[in-house]
Tab-separated table of C-alpha atoms in Angstrom:
chain	number	residue	atom	x	y	z
A	29	UNK	CA	145.263	-18.762	161.551
A	30	UNK	CA	147.888	-20.138	163.881
A	31	UNK	CA	147.262	-19.020	167.455
A	32	UNK	CA	150.788	-19.467	168.790
A	33	UNK	CA	152.559	-16.123	168.235
A	34	UNK	CA	155.803	-15.583	166.398
A	35	UNK	CA	158.273	-14.050	168.830
A	36	UNK	CA	160.179	-10.886	167.902
A	37	UNK	CA	163.198	-9.322	169.615
A	38	UNK	CA	164.037	-5.676	168.987
A	39	UNK	CA	167.643	-4.447	169.153
A	40	UNK	CA	167.566	-0.680	169.605
A	41	UNK	CA	164.714	1.560	170.639
A	42	UNK	CA	165.559	4.995	169.313
A	43	UNK	CA	163.549	6.945	166.750
A	44	UNK	CA	163.082	3.956	164.449
A	45	UNK	CA	162.941	1.195	167.055
A	46	UNK	CA	160.307	2.925	169.161
A	47	UNK	CA	158.156	3.449	166.079
A	48	UNK	CA	158.510	-0.233	165.132
A	49	UNK	CA	157.364	-1.216	168.629
A	50	UNK	CA	154.429	1.212	168.468
A	51	UNK	CA	153.201	-0.085	165.102
A	52	UNK	CA	153.552	-3.699	166.251
A	53	UNK	CA	151.266	-2.865	169.174
A	54	UNK	CA	148.685	-0.627	167.523
A	55	UNK	CA	148.407	-2.701	164.324
A	56	UNK	CA	148.692	-6.093	166.008
A	57	UNK	CA	145.432	-7.459	164.604
A	58	UNK	CA	146.160	-6.337	161.056
A	59	UNK	CA	149.691	-7.745	161.179
A	60	UNK	CA	148.359	-11.076	162.465
A	61	UNK	CA	145.807	-11.243	159.648
A	62	UNK	CA	148.425	-10.478	157.012
A	63	UNK	CA	150.979	-12.913	158.385
A	64	UNK	CA	148.648	-15.728	159.395
A	65	UNK	CA	149.763	-15.704	163.033
A	66	UNK	CA	150.111	-13.145	165.806
A	67	UNK	CA	153.473	-11.506	166.411
A	68	UNK	CA	154.654	-10.824	169.938
A	69	UNK	CA	157.395	-8.435	171.000
A	70	UNK	CA	159.223	-10.390	173.704
A	71	UNK	CA	162.312	-8.262	174.354
A	72	UNK	CA	163.835	-4.860	173.627
A	73	UNK	CA	167.589	-4.374	174.012
A	74	UNK	CA	168.711	-0.833	174.852
A	75	UNK	CA	171.743	0.962	176.227
A	76	UNK	CA	169.882	3.256	178.663
A	77	UNK	CA	167.208	1.274	180.515
A	78	UNK	CA	166.167	4.230	182.694
A	79	UNK	CA	164.814	6.199	179.740
A	80	UNK	CA	161.008	6.363	179.600
A	81	UNK	CA	159.683	4.607	176.489
A	82	UNK	CA	156.005	5.310	176.119
A	83	UNK	CA	153.886	2.343	175.083
A	84	UNK	CA	156.579	-0.264	175.802
A	85	UNK	CA	156.230	-2.584	178.771
A	86	UNK	CA	159.255	-1.916	181.035
A	87	UNK	CA	159.448	-5.671	181.660
A	88	UNK	CA	160.577	-6.114	178.045
A	89	UNK	CA	163.575	-3.805	178.423
A	90	UNK	CA	167.032	-5.335	178.777
A	91	UNK	CA	170.604	-4.176	178.414
A	92	UNK	CA	171.832	-7.685	177.602
A	93	UNK	CA	171.328	-7.879	173.845
A	94	UNK	CA	173.475	-11.002	173.586
A	95	UNK	CA	171.315	-12.947	176.051
A	96	UNK	CA	168.210	-11.799	174.196
A	97	UNK	CA	169.308	-13.125	170.800
A	98	UNK	CA	170.579	-16.344	172.400
A	99	UNK	CA	167.238	-17.254	173.947
A	100	UNK	CA	166.518	-19.880	171.317
A	101	UNK	CA	162.782	-19.190	171.115
A	102	UNK	CA	163.052	-15.971	169.078
A	103	UNK	CA	161.676	-16.186	165.532
A	104	UNK	CA	162.784	-12.791	164.222
A	105	UNK	CA	165.358	-10.285	165.442
A	106	UNK	CA	164.880	-6.685	164.309
A	107	UNK	CA	168.207	-4.815	164.411
A	108	UNK	CA	168.052	-1.012	164.351
A	109	UNK	CA	171.057	-0.109	166.505
A	110	UNK	CA	173.352	0.678	163.549
A	111	UNK	CA	177.133	0.601	163.349
A	112	UNK	CA	179.442	-2.356	162.793
A	113	UNK	CA	179.792	-3.811	166.291
A	114	UNK	CA	178.061	-5.137	168.284
A	115	UNK	CA	175.463	-5.352	165.485
A	116	UNK	CA	177.480	-7.810	163.389
A	117	UNK	CA	178.043	-10.230	166.263
A	118	UNK	CA	174.433	-9.958	167.424
A	119	UNK	CA	173.082	-10.718	163.953
A	120	UNK	CA	175.278	-13.777	163.461
A	121	UNK	CA	174.417	-14.958	166.979
A	122	UNK	CA	170.727	-14.597	166.134
A	123	UNK	CA	171.184	-16.804	163.061
A	124	UNK	CA	173.017	-19.424	165.126
A	125	UNK	CA	170.162	-19.501	167.629
A	126	UNK	CA	167.311	-19.959	165.179
A	127	UNK	CA	166.194	-16.413	164.372
A	128	UNK	CA	165.911	-14.653	161.042
A	129	UNK	CA	166.936	-10.994	160.935
A	130	UNK	CA	165.431	-7.739	159.690
A	131	UNK	CA	168.001	-4.935	159.663
A	132	UNK	CA	168.186	-1.244	158.788
A	133	UNK	CA	171.984	-1.203	159.134
A	134	UNK	CA	173.362	0.189	155.861
A	135	UNK	CA	176.907	0.645	157.184
A	136	UNK	CA	177.218	-2.993	158.232
A	137	UNK	CA	175.609	-4.384	155.086
A	138	UNK	CA	177.851	-2.253	152.858
A	139	UNK	CA	180.944	-3.354	154.771
A	140	UNK	CA	180.234	-7.002	155.541
A	141	UNK	CA	177.086	-8.009	153.664
A	142	UNK	CA	178.684	-11.050	152.053
A	143	UNK	CA	179.600	-12.595	155.418
A	144	UNK	CA	176.131	-11.885	156.821
A	145	UNK	CA	174.449	-13.473	153.817
A	146	UNK	CA	176.760	-16.487	154.126
A	147	UNK	CA	175.827	-16.885	157.802
A	148	UNK	CA	172.119	-16.600	157.001
A	149	UNK	CA	172.457	-19.286	154.314
A	150	UNK	CA	174.510	-21.555	156.576
A	151	UNK	CA	171.797	-21.602	159.237
A	152	UNK	CA	168.821	-21.437	156.859
A	153	UNK	CA	167.633	-18.004	157.983
A	154	UNK	CA	166.358	-14.866	156.280
A	155	UNK	CA	168.248	-11.579	156.114
A	156	UNK	CA	166.017	-8.705	154.964
A	157	UNK	CA	167.064	-5.033	154.864
A	158	UNK	CA	164.654	-2.866	152.873
A	159	UNK	CA	165.008	-0.083	155.444
A	160	UNK	CA	168.778	0.141	154.932
A	161	UNK	CA	168.627	2.004	151.637
A	162	UNK	CA	165.861	4.550	151.158
A	163	UNK	CA	163.511	4.607	154.129
A	164	UNK	CA	159.934	3.872	153.154
A	165	UNK	CA	160.690	3.621	149.427
A	166	UNK	CA	160.318	0.005	148.218
A	167	UNK	CA	163.608	-0.466	146.397
A	168	UNK	CA	165.587	-3.452	147.654
A	169	UNK	CA	162.738	-5.903	147.069
A	170	UNK	CA	161.894	-4.628	143.541
A	171	UNK	CA	165.566	-4.909	142.569
A	172	UNK	CA	166.035	-8.264	144.271
A	173	UNK	CA	162.713	-9.851	143.254
A	174	UNK	CA	160.578	-7.877	140.784
A	175	UNK	CA	163.511	-7.235	138.414
A	176	UNK	CA	165.201	-10.595	139.018
A	177	UNK	CA	164.386	-11.690	135.461
A	178	UNK	CA	165.634	-8.453	133.890
A	179	UNK	CA	169.068	-6.912	133.358
A	180	UNK	CA	169.623	-3.686	135.248
A	181	UNK	CA	172.187	-1.430	133.611
A	182	UNK	CA	172.048	1.721	135.720
A	183	UNK	CA	170.829	2.971	139.091
A	184	UNK	CA	170.890	6.735	139.562
A	185	UNK	CA	169.488	8.249	142.701
A	186	UNK	CA	169.173	10.753	145.513
A	187	UNK	CA	169.511	8.558	148.585
A	188	UNK	CA	170.316	11.040	151.349
A	189	UNK	CA	167.607	13.402	152.533
A	190	UNK	CA	169.895	15.714	154.508
A	191	UNK	CA	172.085	16.632	151.552
A	192	UNK	CA	169.101	16.970	149.240
A	193	UNK	CA	167.500	19.398	151.693
A	194	UNK	CA	170.694	21.476	151.890
A	195	UNK	CA	171.215	21.632	148.124
A	196	UNK	CA	167.532	22.378	147.531
A	197	UNK	CA	167.656	25.305	149.970
A	198	UNK	CA	170.821	26.636	148.327
A	199	UNK	CA	169.042	26.462	144.973
A	200	UNK	CA	165.679	27.931	145.954
A	201	UNK	CA	166.775	30.584	148.453
A	202	UNK	CA	170.289	31.474	147.325
A	203	UNK	CA	171.675	30.488	150.732
A	204	UNK	CA	175.258	29.386	151.165
A	205	UNK	CA	176.194	25.905	152.315
A	206	UNK	CA	176.631	26.874	155.988
A	207	UNK	CA	173.292	28.662	156.157
A	208	UNK	CA	171.467	25.751	154.547
A	209	UNK	CA	173.170	23.273	156.895
A	210	UNK	CA	172.125	25.362	159.906
A	211	UNK	CA	168.517	25.271	158.722
A	212	UNK	CA	168.690	21.506	158.152
A	213	UNK	CA	170.047	21.054	161.689
A	214	UNK	CA	167.363	23.260	163.223
A	215	UNK	CA	164.640	21.244	161.489
A	216	UNK	CA	166.118	17.916	162.587
A	217	UNK	CA	167.206	16.810	159.106
A	218	UNK	CA	170.906	16.983	160.002
A	219	UNK	CA	172.617	15.389	163.001
A	220	UNK	CA	174.718	17.412	165.423
A	221	UNK	CA	177.669	15.845	163.595
A	222	UNK	CA	176.527	15.777	159.946
A	223	UNK	CA	179.732	14.245	158.567
A	224	UNK	CA	178.211	10.923	157.493
A	225	UNK	CA	175.629	12.775	155.416
A	226	UNK	CA	177.438	15.802	154.003
A	227	UNK	CA	180.655	13.930	153.204
A	228	UNK	CA	178.745	11.212	151.345
A	229	UNK	CA	179.445	8.222	153.622
A	230	UNK	CA	175.748	7.457	154.118
A	231	UNK	CA	175.025	7.628	150.382
A	232	UNK	CA	178.121	5.552	149.559
A	233	UNK	CA	176.946	2.715	151.823
A	234	UNK	CA	173.570	2.733	150.099
A	235	UNK	CA	175.237	2.821	146.676
A	236	UNK	CA	177.272	-0.269	147.566
A	237	UNK	CA	174.126	-2.158	148.578
A	238	UNK	CA	172.209	-1.082	145.463
A	239	UNK	CA	175.062	-1.934	143.100
A	240	UNK	CA	175.479	-5.387	144.628
A	241	UNK	CA	171.790	-6.199	144.226
A	242	UNK	CA	171.343	-4.600	140.800
A	243	UNK	CA	174.378	-6.222	139.175
A	244	UNK	CA	174.496	-9.519	141.110
A	245	UNK	CA	178.022	-8.898	142.294
A	246	UNK	CA	179.765	-7.950	145.515
A	247	UNK	CA	180.358	-4.249	146.063
A	248	UNK	CA	181.672	-2.913	149.376
A	249	UNK	CA	181.644	0.662	150.574
A	250	UNK	CA	185.383	0.878	149.931
A	251	UNK	CA	184.702	0.245	146.224
A	252	UNK	CA	182.499	3.339	145.982
A	253	UNK	CA	184.075	6.622	144.889
A	254	UNK	CA	182.846	9.242	147.352
A	255	UNK	CA	182.648	13.041	147.347
A	256	UNK	CA	180.482	15.149	149.631
A	257	UNK	CA	178.753	18.508	149.248
A	258	UNK	CA	180.849	20.661	151.599
A	259	UNK	CA	182.669	22.300	148.683
A	260	UNK	CA	179.512	23.167	146.733
A	261	UNK	CA	179.100	26.952	146.641
A	262	UNK	CA	176.307	29.364	145.851
A	263	UNK	CA	178.283	30.204	142.700
A	264	UNK	CA	178.119	26.543	141.607
A	265	UNK	CA	174.356	26.533	142.137
A	266	UNK	CA	173.971	29.765	140.157
A	267	UNK	CA	176.147	28.451	137.348
A	268	UNK	CA	174.061	25.281	137.173
A	269	UNK	CA	170.887	27.328	136.918
A	270	UNK	CA	172.344	29.332	134.026
A	271	UNK	CA	172.818	25.994	132.259
A	272	UNK	CA	169.232	24.945	132.958
A	273	UNK	CA	170.418	22.527	135.653
A	274	UNK	CA	170.301	21.994	139.381
A	275	UNK	CA	172.846	20.367	141.718
A	276	UNK	CA	172.115	17.058	143.483
A	277	UNK	CA	174.239	14.599	145.448
A	278	UNK	CA	173.856	11.482	143.321
A	279	UNK	CA	174.561	7.818	143.916
A	280	UNK	CA	175.344	6.317	140.518
A	281	UNK	CA	175.824	2.608	139.881
A	282	UNK	CA	176.473	1.521	136.297
A	283	UNK	CA	177.237	-1.591	134.317
A	284	UNK	CA	180.017	-1.029	131.758
A	285	UNK	CA	178.975	-0.969	128.102
A	286	UNK	CA	180.794	-4.267	127.494
A	287	UNK	CA	179.126	-5.819	130.564
A	288	UNK	CA	182.461	-6.857	132.037
A	289	UNK	CA	182.641	-4.479	135.015
A	290	UNK	CA	180.604	-2.060	137.122
A	291	UNK	CA	181.170	1.331	138.701
A	292	UNK	CA	179.720	2.844	141.869
A	293	UNK	CA	180.144	6.468	142.853
A	294	UNK	CA	178.664	9.237	144.981
A	295	UNK	CA	179.274	12.892	144.208
A	296	UNK	CA	177.494	16.191	143.580
A	297	UNK	CA	176.488	16.709	139.966
A	298	UNK	CA	174.555	19.080	137.775
A	299	UNK	CA	171.462	17.527	136.221
A	300	UNK	CA	169.057	19.160	133.735
A	301	UNK	CA	165.867	20.600	135.173
A	302	UNK	CA	164.022	18.336	132.722
A	303	UNK	CA	165.329	15.202	134.460
A	304	UNK	CA	162.848	13.577	136.911
A	305	UNK	CA	165.400	13.717	139.737
A	306	UNK	CA	165.692	17.497	139.413
A	307	UNK	CA	162.195	17.924	140.862
A	308	UNK	CA	162.961	15.951	144.038
A	309	UNK	CA	162.768	18.596	146.743
A	310	UNK	CA	163.675	19.057	150.390
A	311	UNK	CA	164.498	15.830	152.306
A	312	UNK	CA	162.909	13.424	149.848
A	313	UNK	CA	164.719	10.571	148.105
A	314	UNK	CA	164.271	9.171	144.609
A	315	UNK	CA	165.997	6.452	142.625
A	316	UNK	CA	165.954	6.102	138.843
A	317	UNK	CA	166.480	2.536	137.571
A	318	UNK	CA	167.244	1.642	133.958
A	319	UNK	CA	166.672	-1.995	132.939
A	320	UNK	CA	166.751	-3.644	129.531
A	321	UNK	CA	163.194	-4.993	129.451
A	322	UNK	CA	161.426	-2.797	132.011
A	323	UNK	CA	162.956	0.425	130.699
A	324	UNK	CA	163.119	3.423	133.029
A	325	UNK	CA	161.577	3.201	136.498
A	326	UNK	CA	161.527	5.816	139.252
A	327	UNK	CA	161.010	5.199	142.971
A	328	UNK	CA	160.190	8.258	145.088
A	329	UNK	CA	159.307	9.034	148.682
A	330	UNK	CA	160.555	9.947	152.173
A	331	UNK	CA	163.969	8.402	152.644
A	332	UNK	CA	164.467	8.765	156.389
A	333	UNK	CA	162.689	9.384	159.682
A	334	UNK	CA	161.096	7.157	162.285
A	335	UNK	CA	157.787	6.374	160.606
A	336	UNK	CA	159.024	5.889	157.002
A	337	UNK	CA	161.916	3.663	158.091
A	338	UNK	CA	159.668	1.713	160.466
A	339	UNK	CA	157.277	1.110	157.556
A	340	UNK	CA	160.063	-0.607	155.632
A	341	UNK	CA	161.112	-2.605	158.708
A	342	UNK	CA	157.546	-3.817	159.275
A	343	UNK	CA	157.193	-4.783	155.625
A	344	UNK	CA	160.259	-6.985	155.984
A	345	UNK	CA	158.978	-8.351	159.275
A	346	UNK	CA	155.738	-9.476	157.625
A	347	UNK	CA	157.643	-11.137	154.781
A	348	UNK	CA	160.053	-12.947	157.119
A	349	UNK	CA	157.244	-14.115	159.395
A	350	UNK	CA	155.339	-15.496	156.412
A	351	UNK	CA	158.464	-17.394	155.404
A	352	UNK	CA	158.740	-18.768	158.945
A	353	UNK	CA	155.199	-20.106	158.811
A	354	UNK	CA	155.846	-21.674	155.427
A	355	UNK	CA	159.128	-23.148	156.653
A	356	UNK	CA	160.909	-21.409	153.789
A	357	UNK	CA	163.401	-18.597	153.274
A	358	UNK	CA	163.329	-15.701	150.864
A	359	UNK	CA	165.997	-14.737	148.336
A	360	UNK	CA	169.520	-14.496	149.653
A	361	UNK	CA	172.639	-12.977	148.146
A	362	UNK	CA	172.990	-13.147	144.353
A	363	UNK	CA	176.622	-12.485	143.430
A	364	UNK	CA	177.105	-14.946	140.609
A	365	UNK	CA	178.419	-12.412	138.046
A	366	UNK	CA	181.527	-11.613	140.120
A	367	UNK	CA	182.065	-8.423	138.141
A	368	UNK	CA	185.013	-6.237	139.131
A	369	UNK	CA	184.421	-2.644	140.224
A	370	UNK	CA	186.279	-0.249	137.921
A	371	UNK	CA	188.180	2.700	139.436
A	372	UNK	CA	186.823	6.225	139.132
A	373	UNK	CA	189.492	7.127	136.590
A	374	UNK	CA	187.716	4.956	134.017
A	375	UNK	CA	184.299	6.579	134.516
A	376	UNK	CA	183.214	8.628	131.509
A	377	UNK	CA	181.070	11.721	132.065
A	378	UNK	CA	180.778	15.435	131.320
A	379	UNK	CA	182.358	18.177	133.429
A	380	UNK	CA	181.677	21.764	134.413
A	381	UNK	CA	184.955	23.553	135.251
A	382	UNK	CA	185.192	27.116	136.567
A	383	UNK	CA	188.590	28.824	136.259
A	384	UNK	CA	189.914	32.128	137.574
A	385	UNK	CA	192.111	33.522	134.798
A	386	UNK	CA	193.927	36.683	133.728
A	387	UNK	CA	191.750	38.957	131.605
A	388	UNK	CA	193.991	39.319	128.581
A	389	UNK	CA	194.142	38.108	124.966
A	390	UNK	CA	195.136	34.507	124.294
A	391	UNK	CA	193.948	33.000	127.587
A	392	UNK	CA	191.061	31.119	125.994
A	393	UNK	CA	193.363	29.739	123.306
A	394	UNK	CA	195.822	28.489	125.941
A	395	UNK	CA	193.085	26.798	127.919
A	396	UNK	CA	191.561	25.223	124.807
A	397	UNK	CA	194.969	23.869	123.837
A	398	UNK	CA	195.343	22.125	127.207
A	399	UNK	CA	191.966	20.434	126.799
A	400	UNK	CA	192.868	19.320	123.276
A	401	UNK	CA	196.249	17.930	124.367
A	402	UNK	CA	194.532	15.867	127.086
A	403	UNK	CA	191.931	14.532	124.637
A	404	UNK	CA	189.010	16.292	126.327
A	405	UNK	CA	186.540	17.887	123.912
A	406	UNK	CA	184.945	21.221	124.877
A	407	UNK	CA	181.189	21.654	124.494
A	408	UNK	CA	180.690	25.274	125.604
A	409	UNK	CA	182.754	28.143	127.053
A	410	UNK	CA	181.581	31.227	128.916
A	411	UNK	CA	184.009	34.034	129.802
A	412	UNK	CA	183.529	37.134	131.914
A	413	UNK	CA	186.226	39.683	132.699
A	414	UNK	CA	186.789	42.915	134.601
A	415	UNK	CA	189.795	44.915	135.833
A	416	UNK	CA	192.416	42.381	134.736
A	417	UNK	CA	190.678	39.370	136.251
A	418	UNK	CA	188.227	36.987	134.591
A	419	UNK	CA	186.304	33.794	135.088
A	420	UNK	CA	186.166	31.082	132.473
A	421	UNK	CA	183.510	28.373	132.620
A	422	UNK	CA	184.126	25.315	130.458
A	423	UNK	CA	181.624	22.502	129.917
A	424	UNK	CA	183.097	19.414	128.286
A	425	UNK	CA	181.771	16.568	126.237
A	426	UNK	CA	182.008	13.114	127.840
A	427	UNK	CA	185.516	12.107	128.857
A	428	UNK	CA	187.211	9.690	131.284
A	429	UNK	CA	187.762	10.995	134.790
A	430	UNK	CA	191.494	10.293	134.467
A	431	UNK	CA	191.683	12.577	131.406
A	432	UNK	CA	189.925	15.336	133.308
A	433	UNK	CA	192.399	14.975	136.198
A	434	UNK	CA	195.287	15.376	133.759
A	435	UNK	CA	193.600	18.419	132.244
A	436	UNK	CA	193.188	20.152	135.598
A	437	UNK	CA	196.797	19.446	136.536
A	438	UNK	CA	197.981	20.963	133.245
A	439	UNK	CA	195.697	23.994	133.616
A	440	UNK	CA	197.156	24.770	137.027
A	441	UNK	CA	200.602	25.067	135.412
A	442	UNK	CA	199.491	27.901	133.111
A	443	UNK	CA	200.641	31.313	134.351
A	444	UNK	CA	197.389	32.822	133.080
A	445	UNK	CA	195.270	30.533	135.261
A	446	UNK	CA	194.970	31.948	138.785
A	447	UNK	CA	193.100	28.956	140.141
A	448	UNK	CA	190.487	26.267	139.575
A	449	UNK	CA	187.419	27.597	141.356
A	450	UNK	CA	185.296	24.453	141.030
A	451	UNK	CA	184.876	21.182	139.172
A	452	UNK	CA	181.528	19.438	138.951
A	453	UNK	CA	180.257	16.554	136.896
A	454	UNK	CA	177.228	16.888	134.627
A	455	UNK	CA	174.878	13.893	134.655
A	456	UNK	CA	171.433	12.838	133.558
A	457	UNK	CA	171.682	13.517	129.839
């Protein structure tokens, strides 16, 4: 074993960063044995230096992150500060000054991953980011390495623990969205401002990263169709259960049947209770991968939190340090297919549509005619009426999203349709 330690700089010391530092200290001997050399934490960049950080030598604390990554003797920079800037500049500066990088920054990778990979390649450094997608769940490396000889056609997953907790509580307890969100906040699953989670931004960033790796093409967060869960109601959950389904916020990345394009989308959807993802409860994550040779694979586990995310960071740290000792680098960006990302209008799926209609003869015929004129085939219809008002629930066969949009627009023009109560996609069949 080499006695001279590999030097590590840590950018950020919040929930994840402090756990990374703790594990590096308490498991120092094990990490050294696995890597083949000791690792030494030589600096921790923070915004609030006065905060007490148990187990971390105050002499390591600095507010000058730029000076830290410019030292020139750093082997690996671990970036867990998040956001676009200053993280992007700090990472590229680390590459320029001889350090490889381990990051958990999904937003930055989904927005500017291509430029970061190019900088890593230019300077001969590693860029690893297992922790950016699904916490402790090994997913990036299996897609990037284990399935490198296979052809992945679809990635379908629950990649946000906050939204899964909320939807699970709505399903199991009958709570409304606001009640379930309040419980998630009280338990620490939701931030004070939950927008990134409940509006699907967090899941969309992860979907962009997964699609890029799975299909060997460049997908940015702006390419991902995004819908959140704020409009999901207790009535939607109940309707799903009547169909033998549950509602999940899904990240779905697919290769087109002709292999000439890909799609990436995040939205709530009904999935059958028989589907493996339907049993993923509370704040857990799971990703279902479909590959030509490997078949169907499912990855499951805690997708967020200090310890799970730190586990993924440390796994990357070990891999990068091993590469350093071997004077090699791991796999970089693979974007050789250069496949375009198709718009949401071309996505084909099933739909569950709930309409408020007048309770009188001929309404169902009018509605069915609209669907037929738009080329959308109806699978099932359920109608309930009372005192001149009725609800009509239509489940379609598979149809393009653009056709469904035209159908809804035409339905709203019918004088017998009082309103479109909800629209939800049906997946997993």
